[in-house]
Amino acid sequence: SGCGERRRRCIGRPHRLGRSLLLLTLGGCLAKPPSHLPDAPMVDRVSIDGTDAVHEREVKKRIVTTQSSWLPAWVPFLGDAQWFDENAWQADLRRVERLYQTRGYYQARVVEDEVKTTRPGHVEVRIKVLEGKPAHLTHVEVVGLTALPPEHQKAVLDRLPLRVGDVFVEDNWETAKKSIADRLRQLGYAEAMVKGEVIVDTGVPSADALLEATTGPRYRFGRVF
């Protein structure tokens, strides 16, 4: 029986060793940078400082540079290594400013960016944002509806997401244009189109919005077959 126990132990050892070698082999493949970035360091941490109006988590979602998973990079299918790309990083600095502009913060600027080596082959990156003040709507005008009956004008303009005093948010601007066009079509103006322009004064800051509707004729049902 003693010999049998020794035999089982001998059989077990190569099996465990083989599995360990497999993990290490996979780990070596997963931990290598991509071929187009052969010398790229791994990104251990991404920090966004100065965020208040826009949450840091939202900013991180909009940039390409992301931090590696807290799991080791060599863990198959779970470890997630992210590599630093200088070109992507420079584009990310512009993406951050553009994100703030869509939220009405046209004064927002990236005032600092840092790529810090923490140990060989690893970096931490940081962006510092100066948000500035948001641009409030000081004037909102919709033209092209005067030929419509008063009840149609009221239905088209009711509760649009653009009001004087609100922060100018680009999503609200696009929603307002689409809402006007959709409401006109629902009233029978099948060829309705809406365009517009916004003038932003970044010094104040403030925004003046002009929406121009082209209604076209009102359609009615003809013969139905």
PDB file of N, CA and C in Angstrom, residues 110-182:
ATOM      1  N   VAL A 110      -7.959  71.411 -20.705  1.00  0.00           N
ATOM      2  CA  VAL A 110      -7.014  70.522 -20.029  1.00  0.00           C
ATOM      3  C   VAL A 110      -5.779  71.354 -19.725  1.00  0.00           C
ATOM      4  N   VAL A 111      -5.537  71.631 -18.464  1.00  0.00           N
ATOM      5  CA  VAL A 111      -4.423  72.503 -18.082  1.00  0.00           C
ATOM      6  C   VAL A 111      -3.162  71.724 -17.710  1.00  0.00           C
ATOM      7  N   GLU A 112      -3.307  70.445 -17.422  1.00  0.00           N
ATOM      8  CA  GLU A 112      -2.141  69.612 -17.123  1.00  0.00           C
ATOM      9  C   GLU A 112      -2.405  68.200 -17.616  1.00  0.00           C
ATOM     10  N   ASP A 113      -1.343  67.554 -18.105  1.00  0.00           N
ATOM     11  CA  ASP A 113      -1.413  66.117 -18.370  1.00  0.00           C
ATOM     12  C   ASP A 113      -0.048  65.528 -18.038  1.00  0.00           C
ATOM     13  N   GLU A 114      -0.081  64.353 -17.453  1.00  0.00           N
ATOM     14  CA  GLU A 114       1.157  63.744 -16.956  1.00  0.00           C
ATOM     15  C   GLU A 114       1.162  62.251 -17.253  1.00  0.00           C
ATOM     16  N   VAL A 115       2.283  61.767 -17.738  1.00  0.00           N
ATOM     17  CA  VAL A 115       2.516  60.331 -17.912  1.00  0.00           C
ATOM     18  C   VAL A 115       3.706  59.976 -17.035  1.00  0.00           C
ATOM     19  N   LYS A 116       3.457  59.270 -15.955  1.00  0.00           N
ATOM     20  CA  LYS A 116       4.478  59.022 -14.934  1.00  0.00           C
ATOM     21  C   LYS A 116       4.848  57.543 -14.907  1.00  0.00           C
ATOM     22  N   THR A 117       6.151  57.284 -15.064  1.00  0.00           N
ATOM     23  CA  THR A 117       6.640  55.907 -14.964  1.00  0.00           C
ATOM     24  C   THR A 117       6.712  55.515 -13.496  1.00  0.00           C
ATOM     25  N   THR A 118       6.019  54.440 -13.134  1.00  0.00           N
ATOM     26  CA  THR A 118       6.000  53.979 -11.747  1.00  0.00           C
ATOM     27  C   THR A 118       7.000  52.861 -11.495  1.00  0.00           C
ATOM     28  N   ARG A 119       7.247  52.058 -12.504  1.00  0.00           N
ATOM     29  CA  ARG A 119       8.245  50.988 -12.465  1.00  0.00           C
ATOM     30  C   ARG A 119       8.490  50.582 -13.910  1.00  0.00           C
ATOM     31  N   PRO A 120       9.531  49.841 -14.177  1.00  0.00           N
ATOM     32  CA  PRO A 120       9.829  49.494 -15.564  1.00  0.00           C
ATOM     33  C   PRO A 120       8.639  48.853 -16.277  1.00  0.00           C
ATOM     34  N   GLY A 121       8.263  49.455 -17.397  1.00  0.00           N
ATOM     35  CA  GLY A 121       7.171  48.907 -18.193  1.00  0.00           C
ATOM     36  C   GLY A 121       5.785  49.265 -17.720  1.00  0.00           C
ATOM     37  N   HIS A 122       5.680  50.203 -16.748  1.00  0.00           N
ATOM     38  CA  HIS A 122       4.368  50.567 -16.197  1.00  0.00           C
ATOM     39  C   HIS A 122       4.294  52.082 -16.020  1.00  0.00           C
ATOM     40  N   VAL A 123       3.111  52.643 -16.303  1.00  0.00           N
ATOM     41  CA  VAL A 123       2.921  54.085 -16.139  1.00  0.00           C
ATOM     42  C   VAL A 123       1.571  54.359 -15.483  1.00  0.00           C
ATOM     43  N   GLU A 124       1.459  55.542 -14.895  1.00  0.00           N
ATOM     44  CA  GLU A 124       0.202  56.117 -14.457  1.00  0.00           C
ATOM     45  C   GLU A 124       0.002  57.417 -15.227  1.00  0.00           C
ATOM     46  N   VAL A 125      -1.216  57.687 -15.668  1.00  0.00           N
ATOM     47  CA  VAL A 125      -1.482  58.899 -16.438  1.00  0.00           C
ATOM     48  C   VAL A 125      -2.516  59.749 -15.696  1.00  0.00           C
ATOM     49  N   ARG A 126      -2.393  61.062 -15.885  1.00  0.00           N
ATOM     50  CA  ARG A 126      -3.273  61.984 -15.159  1.00  0.00           C
ATOM     51  C   ARG A 126      -3.620  63.172 -16.038  1.00  0.00           C
ATOM     52  N   ILE A 127      -4.868  63.603 -15.948  1.00  0.00           N
ATOM     53  CA  ILE A 127      -5.355  64.803 -16.626  1.00  0.00           C
ATOM     54  C   ILE A 127      -5.944  65.732 -15.571  1.00  0.00           C
ATOM     55  N   LYS A 128      -5.623  67.010 -15.671  1.00  0.00           N
ATOM     56  CA  LYS A 128      -6.255  67.999 -14.809  1.00  0.00           C
ATOM     57  C   LYS A 128      -7.064  68.951 -15.668  1.00  0.00           C
ATOM     58  N   VAL A 129      -8.339  69.114 -15.301  1.00  0.00           N
ATOM     59  CA  VAL A 129      -9.270  69.934 -16.077  1.00  0.00           C
ATOM     60  C   VAL A 129      -9.621  71.199 -15.305  1.00  0.00           C
ATOM     61  N   LEU A 130      -9.661  72.313 -16.025  1.00  0.00           N
ATOM     62  CA  LEU A 130     -10.216  73.557 -15.489  1.00  0.00           C
ATOM     63  C   LEU A 130     -11.542  73.764 -16.209  1.00  0.00           C
ATOM     64  N   GLU A 131     -12.642  73.562 -15.485  1.00  0.00           N
ATOM     65  CA  GLU A 131     -13.950  73.513 -16.136  1.00  0.00           C
ATOM     66  C   GLU A 131     -14.451  74.874 -16.606  1.00  0.00           C
ATOM     67  N   GLY A 132     -14.203  75.922 -15.851  1.00  0.00           N
ATOM     68  CA  GLY A 132     -14.746  77.224 -16.204  1.00  0.00           C
ATOM     69  C   GLY A 132     -16.244  77.287 -15.933  1.00  0.00           C
ATOM     70  N   LYS A 133     -16.904  78.271 -16.538  1.00  0.00           N
ATOM     71  CA  LYS A 133     -18.342  78.470 -16.324  1.00  0.00           C
ATOM     72  C   LYS A 133     -19.133  77.958 -17.521  1.00  0.00           C
ATOM     73  N   PRO A 134     -20.362  77.480 -17.285  1.00  0.00           N
ATOM     74  CA  PRO A 134     -21.182  77.003 -18.402  1.00  0.00           C
ATOM     75  C   PRO A 134     -21.815  78.163 -19.172  1.00  0.00           C
ATOM     76  N   ALA A 135     -22.135  77.903 -20.429  1.00  0.00           N
ATOM     77  CA  ALA A 135     -22.803  78.901 -21.269  1.00  0.00           C
ATOM     78  C   ALA A 135     -24.312  78.749 -21.107  1.00  0.00           C
ATOM     79  N   HIS A 136     -24.959  79.821 -20.638  1.00  0.00           N
ATOM     80  CA  HIS A 136     -26.413  79.806 -20.473  1.00  0.00           C
ATOM     81  C   HIS A 136     -27.078  80.404 -21.708  1.00  0.00           C
ATOM     82  N   LEU A 137     -28.255  79.895 -22.020  1.00  0.00           N
ATOM     83  CA  LEU A 137     -29.018  80.414 -23.144  1.00  0.00           C
ATOM     84  C   LEU A 137     -29.579  81.793 -22.799  1.00  0.00           C
ATOM     85  N   THR A 138     -29.231  82.780 -23.587  1.00  0.00           N
ATOM     86  CA  THR A 138     -29.740  84.135 -23.369  1.00  0.00           C
ATOM     87  C   THR A 138     -30.825  84.492 -24.386  1.00  0.00           C
ATOM     88  N   HIS A 139     -30.926  83.709 -25.459  1.00  0.00           N
ATOM     89  CA  HIS A 139     -31.936  84.002 -26.481  1.00  0.00           C
ATOM     90  C   HIS A 139     -32.252  82.719 -27.238  1.00  0.00           C
ATOM     91  N   VAL A 140     -33.541  82.401 -27.370  1.00  0.00           N
ATOM     92  CA  VAL A 140     -33.994  81.242 -28.139  1.00  0.00           C
ATOM     93  C   VAL A 140     -35.106  81.722 -29.063  1.00  0.00           C
ATOM     94  N   GLU A 141     -34.938  81.486 -30.356  1.00  0.00           N
ATOM     95  CA  GLU A 141     -35.923  81.936 -31.331  1.00  0.00           C
ATOM     96  C   GLU A 141     -36.204  80.819 -32.333  1.00  0.00           C
ATOM     97  N   VAL A 142     -37.502  80.628 -32.604  1.00  0.00           N
ATOM     98  CA  VAL A 142     -37.933  79.657 -33.616  1.00  0.00           C
ATOM     99  C   VAL A 142     -38.677  80.427 -34.694  1.00  0.00           C
ATOM    100  N   VAL A 143     -38.209  80.351 -35.933  1.00  0.00           N
ATOM    101  CA  VAL A 143     -38.842  81.071 -37.038  1.00  0.00           C
ATOM    102  C   VAL A 143     -39.378  80.072 -38.060  1.00  0.00           C
ATOM    103  N   GLY A 144     -40.321  80.562 -38.907  1.00  0.00           N
ATOM    104  CA  GLY A 144     -40.864  79.722 -39.962  1.00  0.00           C
ATOM    105  C   GLY A 144     -42.208  79.117 -39.647  1.00  0.00           C
ATOM    106  N   LEU A 145     -42.791  79.507 -38.501  1.00  0.00           N
ATOM    107  CA  LEU A 145     -44.069  78.908 -38.102  1.00  0.00           C
ATOM    108  C   LEU A 145     -45.241  79.886 -38.173  1.00  0.00           C
ATOM    109  N   THR A 146     -44.991  81.117 -38.599  1.00  0.00           N
ATOM    110  CA  THR A 146     -46.040  82.144 -38.540  1.00  0.00           C
ATOM    111  C   THR A 146     -47.228  81.835 -39.439  1.00  0.00           C
ATOM    112  N   ALA A 147     -47.025  81.056 -40.503  1.00  0.00           N
ATOM    113  CA  ALA A 147     -48.132  80.728 -41.405  1.00  0.00           C
ATOM    114  C   ALA A 147     -49.042  79.638 -40.846  1.00  0.00           C
ATOM    115  N   LEU A 148     -48.646  79.000 -39.767  1.00  0.00           N
ATOM    116  CA  LEU A 148     -49.436  77.919 -39.187  1.00  0.00           C
ATOM    117  C   LEU A 148     -50.549  78.476 -38.300  1.00  0.00           C
ATOM    118  N   PRO A 149     -51.640  77.753 -38.145  1.00  0.00           N
ATOM    119  CA  PRO A 149     -52.675  78.160 -37.186  1.00  0.00           C
ATOM    120  C   PRO A 149     -52.095  78.226 -35.774  1.00  0.00           C
ATOM    121  N   PRO A 150     -52.622  79.115 -34.931  1.00  0.00           N
ATOM    122  CA  PRO A 150     -52.092  79.262 -33.569  1.00  0.00           C
ATOM    123  C   PRO A 150     -52.025  77.953 -32.798  1.00  0.00           C
ATOM    124  N   GLU A 151     -53.031  77.087 -32.954  1.00  0.00           N
ATOM    125  CA  GLU A 151     -53.022  75.825 -32.204  1.00  0.00           C
ATOM    126  C   GLU A 151     -51.884  74.913 -32.666  1.00  0.00           C
ATOM    127  N   HIS A 152     -51.532  75.011 -33.954  1.00  0.00           N
ATOM    128  CA  HIS A 152     -50.411  74.216 -34.451  1.00  0.00           C
ATOM    129  C   HIS A 152     -49.087  74.759 -33.917  1.00  0.00           C
ATOM    130  N   GLN A 153     -48.965  76.073 -33.890  1.00  0.00           N
ATOM    131  CA  GLN A 153     -47.750  76.679 -33.347  1.00  0.00           C
ATOM    132  C   GLN A 153     -47.553  76.277 -31.889  1.00  0.00           C
ATOM    133  N   LYS A 154     -48.641  76.307 -31.133  1.00  0.00           N
ATOM    134  CA  LYS A 154     -48.554  75.947 -29.709  1.00  0.00           C
ATOM    135  C   LYS A 154     -48.138  74.482 -29.552  1.00  0.00           C
ATOM    136  N   ALA A 155     -48.719  73.597 -30.368  1.00  0.00           N
ATOM    137  CA  ALA A 155     -48.389  72.175 -30.264  1.00  0.00           C
ATOM    138  C   ALA A 155     -46.929  71.907 -30.617  1.00  0.00           C
ATOM    139  N   VAL A 156     -46.404  72.666 -31.584  1.00  0.00           N
ATOM    140  CA  VAL A 156     -45.025  72.459 -32.022  1.00  0.00           C
ATOM    141  C   VAL A 156     -44.033  72.973 -30.987  1.00  0.00           C
ATOM    142  N   LEU A 157     -44.359  74.084 -30.334  1.00  0.00           N
ATOM    143  CA  LEU A 157     -43.397  74.743 -29.433  1.00  0.00           C
ATOM    144  C   LEU A 157     -43.564  74.349 -27.974  1.00  0.00           C
ATOM    145  N   ASP A 158     -44.540  73.536 -27.657  1.00  0.00           N
ATOM    146  CA  ASP A 158     -44.826  73.211 -26.261  1.00  0.00           C
ATOM    147  C   ASP A 158     -43.687  72.429 -25.607  1.00  0.00           C
ATOM    148  N   ARG A 159     -43.194  72.962 -24.526  1.00  0.00           N
ATOM    149  CA  ARG A 159     -42.199  72.299 -23.663  1.00  0.00           C
ATOM    150  C   ARG A 159     -40.977  71.770 -24.418  1.00  0.00           C
ATOM    151  N   LEU A 160     -40.412  72.601 -25.228  1.00  0.00           N
ATOM    152  CA  LEU A 160     -39.134  72.249 -25.865  1.00  0.00           C
ATOM    153  C   LEU A 160     -38.012  72.290 -24.824  1.00  0.00           C
ATOM    154  N   PRO A 161     -36.979  71.445 -24.990  1.00  0.00           N
ATOM    155  CA  PRO A 161     -35.888  71.414 -24.000  1.00  0.00           C
ATOM    156  C   PRO A 161     -34.867  72.538 -24.188  1.00  0.00           C
ATOM    157  N   LEU A 162     -35.318  73.701 -24.658  1.00  0.00           N
ATOM    158  CA  LEU A 162     -34.461  74.876 -24.825  1.00  0.00           C
ATOM    159  C   LEU A 162     -35.183  76.071 -24.221  1.00  0.00           C
ATOM    160  N   ARG A 163     -34.680  76.552 -23.091  1.00  0.00           N
ATOM    161  CA  ARG A 163     -35.313  77.681 -22.431  1.00  0.00           C
ATOM    162  C   ARG A 163     -34.247  78.692 -22.021  1.00  0.00           C
ATOM    163  N   VAL A 164     -34.608  79.943 -22.143  1.00  0.00           N
ATOM    164  CA  VAL A 164     -33.685  81.001 -21.739  1.00  0.00           C
ATOM    165  C   VAL A 164     -33.321  80.795 -20.269  1.00  0.00           C
ATOM    166  N   GLY A 165     -32.044  80.880 -19.997  1.00  0.00           N
ATOM    167  CA  GLY A 165     -31.551  80.686 -18.632  1.00  0.00           C
ATOM    168  C   GLY A 165     -30.951  79.321 -18.383  1.00  0.00           C
ATOM    169  N   ASP A 166     -31.330  78.330 -19.218  1.00  0.00           N
ATOM    170  CA  ASP A 166     -30.764  76.986 -19.067  1.00  0.00           C
ATOM    171  C   ASP A 166     -29.341  76.946 -19.616  1.00  0.00           C
ATOM    172  N   VAL A 167     -28.560  75.998 -19.108  1.00  0.00           N
ATOM    173  CA  VAL A 167     -27.243  75.735 -19.689  1.00  0.00           C
ATOM    174  C   VAL A 167     -27.452  75.123 -21.075  1.00  0.00           C
ATOM    175  N   PHE A 168     -26.708  75.610 -22.058  1.00  0.00           N
ATOM    176  CA  PHE A 168     -26.839  75.076 -23.412  1.00  0.00           C
ATOM    177  C   PHE A 168     -26.155  73.710 -23.495  1.00  0.00           C
ATOM    178  N   VAL A 169     -26.968  72.690 -23.685  1.00  0.00           N
ATOM    179  CA  VAL A 169     -26.482  71.314 -23.802  1.00  0.00           C
ATOM    180  C   VAL A 169     -26.773  70.834 -25.220  1.00  0.00           C
ATOM    181  N   GLU A 170     -25.772  70.332 -25.896  1.00  0.00           N
ATOM    182  CA  GLU A 170     -25.930  69.986 -27.308  1.00  0.00           C
ATOM    183  C   GLU A 170     -26.960  68.895 -27.537  1.00  0.00           C
ATOM    184  N   ASP A 171     -27.086  67.938 -26.612  1.00  0.00           N
ATOM    185  CA  ASP A 171     -28.113  66.904 -26.763  1.00  0.00           C
ATOM    186  C   ASP A 171     -29.510  67.516 -26.758  1.00  0.00           C
ATOM    187  N   ASN A 172     -29.726  68.510 -25.893  1.00  0.00           N
ATOM    188  CA  ASN A 172     -31.024  69.183 -25.853  1.00  0.00           C
ATOM    189  C   ASN A 172     -31.292  69.938 -27.152  1.00  0.00           C
ATOM    190  N   TRP A 173     -30.255  70.520 -27.720  1.00  0.00           N
ATOM    191  CA  TRP A 173     -30.366  71.232 -28.986  1.00  0.00           C
ATOM    192  C   TRP A 173     -30.806  70.280 -30.102  1.00  0.00           C
ATOM    193  N   GLU A 174     -30.163  69.127 -30.197  1.00  0.00           N
ATOM    194  CA  GLU A 174     -30.538  68.149 -31.213  1.00  0.00           C
ATOM    195  C   GLU A 174     -31.942  67.609 -30.959  1.00  0.00           C
ATOM    196  N   THR A 175     -32.293  67.399 -29.698  1.00  0.00           N
ATOM    197  CA  THR A 175     -33.633  66.917 -29.361  1.00  0.00           C
ATOM    198  C   THR A 175     -34.694  67.928 -29.757  1.00  0.00           C
ATOM    199  N   ALA A 176     -34.420  69.219 -29.529  1.00  0.00           N
ATOM    200  CA  ALA A 176     -35.382  70.268 -29.884  1.00  0.00           C
ATOM    201  C   ALA A 176     -35.625  70.291 -31.388  1.00  0.00           C
ATOM    202  N   LYS A 177     -34.558  70.214 -32.184  1.00  0.00           N
ATOM    203  CA  LYS A 177     -34.723  70.208 -33.642  1.00  0.00           C
ATOM    204  C   LYS A 177     -35.554  69.012 -34.092  1.00  0.00           C
ATOM    205  N   LYS A 178     -35.252  67.844 -33.549  1.00  0.00           N
ATOM    206  CA  LYS A 178     -35.974  66.639 -33.936  1.00  0.00           C
ATOM    207  C   LYS A 178     -37.434  66.717 -33.483  1.00  0.00           C
ATOM    208  N   SER A 179     -37.676  67.254 -32.293  1.00  0.00           N
ATOM    209  CA  SER A 179     -39.042  67.344 -31.772  1.00  0.00           C
ATOM    210  C   SER A 179     -39.908  68.236 -32.646  1.00  0.00           C
ATOM    211  N   ILE A 180     -39.370  69.392 -33.050  1.00  0.00           N
ATOM    212  CA  ILE A 180     -40.136  70.306 -33.906  1.00  0.00           C
ATOM    213  C   ILE A 180     -40.484  69.635 -35.223  1.00  0.00           C
ATOM    214  N   ALA A 181     -39.506  68.990 -35.849  1.00  0.00           N
ATOM    215  CA  ALA A 181     -39.751  68.314 -37.123  1.00  0.00           C
ATOM    216  C   ALA A 181     -40.773  67.190 -36.964  1.00  0.00           C
ATOM    217  N   ASP A 182     -40.641  66.385 -35.910  1.00  0.00           N
ATOM    218  CA  ASP A 182     -41.576  65.275 -35.685  1.00  0.00           C
ATOM    219  C   ASP A 182     -42.994  65.783 -35.446  1.00  0.00           C
TER     220      ASP A 182
END
